[in-house]
């Protein structure tokens, strides 16, 4: 099976999802990656076609169409992310598509996928006739497996004969204090069990190491240890990312209502703390003792 | 200017859905939340520009009554016209709707068609982009703010991690909304009931084509993630936690 | 806008007293949020008289009220501030479409699911599967002396469910002829009414009464102070005429039997008069008598008791206004209240309203009194005394 990966570029940087998709494609057969914006593509494993068509833009679906004509892939993989979905959904007017996919396999020339639908409550297994499109969830495949050395072919946009219909006007970057915890993939959240304010810094360091943000339960916000924008729960925000790491949070109903992350790991001294009821992994420990050790160990791994 | 917003019904996840291998039986349906945001954004545009707003509700014959509340809500907020499109379709896949809807919308002359970015049951395609291609209109999704001026729409699109980008599209266009500029307006019970009573709803039946290429093999309930409780000394539990983070490919 | 306001006010008993406001300021002086608001009830009335309702609504003052009823009780002109002046202002805010988000979500959930928790109405009776005795459903039993109303918090809230279970267990031990509505029960709606969602309240009342009429029972018993209040004072307007008993009264009426079952408890206990048990409905002595009857218990009083008791902050929609209120005041009433309980040497704070328990337990975390003071509903301490025998 021949697989075309749509490489995602945001603000001049190849996004991690691209490597994850390459990792997926590798398991299915022959693969190549198309990148439609200017970025350093050298670490993408395998063949790469690069078309410099400006910043990420929904009209780039026309470029993908041209490359499909040229390469005849059986399957085109997109990340389930804002700018990739714009393109995938327009192409799916012509090609069979499955969205929210977390597992792709090939059988007798047909594509079989598993989609996590209905808010994660039901798995739908689908068979797509080729050529087909799969929109794959972030975190379904290991990005490291998709990294390697690229062999890059550049194509001038004029050669493809497609035109722009939509104008990119510019990025609006978030101010540091406006981190939206509801959109973060990894949230390190602290509760009363954290003890005193100085431990917040350590939680922040942990969050940074994990590529996430720090949030808190209400008592922490009330103390003024974290700004109101970081509050999780009924009177705060709902977190929906990949991991919610609850440190010293007991898990009152009001709090748990805001925890909709795909994976919850909780650390609490109380074995019967209700937070454990919504967790996949529970660690019975004192956060204040665990945090320094954990941060040291992760720092070592990161630097190591 | 004339705007429409699409309002789809999806299974209400608060209620348990019965899952069998070849079908799912939801207990009841509710408006798709992202579509409610599309309706809200249409109302906001009406406030900004005086545009005429039409809301197109989509349901199946067995759940069309569940659509009334959503349409009433739209009317109470200021929608000028409501449609109830009842689908006649052979299977419960989601990709065919765009085709039938494109035909239905083709003679309505909307300057802007708003939809929600996705529906919880749209495992076989997102409506907005497909609709745009069938209608041959420019498209953008992931939008959190829509403005209109001089025959163009300027939208703010979310790119993740708090990053936004601005794009300009010539009208008419199809735009998929993640969330409206403001929280959904609250509609008190009495106002909702009055709006539902007064609402002028045009009912339309649409036959859906069967589109080949996507076949549901089976539905299944994901296994319950079982909680593993770890106790021990700090070193030990820290290692176990790190292992778990690696499994989730966060480390 | 003023027209809508007066139309609503005029539907509420005794609101003709509105014109008798002498602007004395007793209300604002009595209000737990008095110093956090631009518009105390006195100034609200003044603003309505001056036709500047807009300014009140913009200030958000209408949401800074926990319906604790202190102002209404103390008002020399007996103006129904809690039942009319404030809810009618809140209704205007709801009509404008922008109440605080948390509250809007709760009201939407009640409209859609009959509970504020966004839980399936088909799971309302789930708690009966978590107890080791049989809880009778009225749909099966058809006839009972008492219909036990659990209300939303008692049915769904993790902590409040424990109170429901404890009280059901007590009825079971006492051999009471009771039953529950199970999944046929829906929100009774007192908080909905106090939030100014009058249309929804009427709808809930009508639907609930229709369900009540299907079955034969002579009294309603409930541990939910607001359900008690609405069933007692509001539902008769819609044609419901049965006797309503609060669980403190029920326990008091069964005290002789309970005494025979009591073991010893080595606690210093203080009692919090919940607003809609005490101040609004005059039940002060029954719960005290019941607690004092437990052997070994040392009973102490706080300073602010009975009609002067401080509110927990959860009523009148306060449970759904937490972050809004926190933006306007320094210390939540619940925090002040648990400190008061600790200061008189209590190790258990007993209450008689389901809203109180999570409000106070939360306050224990914020004030650092966790471990020093425990919060229990009256039915929980009674059950503990029995289990200790």
mmCIF file of C-alpha atoms in Angstrom, chain B residues 14 33 116 148 170 194 215 227 232:
data_model
loop_
_atom_site.group_PDB
_atom_site.id
_atom_site.type_symbol
_atom_site.label_atom_id
_atom_site.label_comp_id
_atom_site.label_asym_id
_atom_site.label_seq_id
_atom_site.Cartn_x
_atom_site.Cartn_y
_atom_site.Cartn_z
ATOM 1 C CA UNK B 14 -25.458 12.141 28.978
ATOM 2 C CA UNK B 33 -22.811 21.650 20.488
ATOM 3 C CA UNK B 116 -20.031 23.515 13.547
ATOM 4 C CA UNK B 148 -17.828 40.630 7.219
ATOM 5 C CA UNK B 170 -14.316 36.123 -0.652
ATOM 6 C CA UNK B 194 -43.067 31.323 23.439
ATOM 7 C CA UNK B 215 -18.527 0.771 5.340
ATOM 8 C CA UNK B 227 -7.451 2.071 37.724
ATOM 9 C CA UNK B 232 5.546 2.288 47.666
#
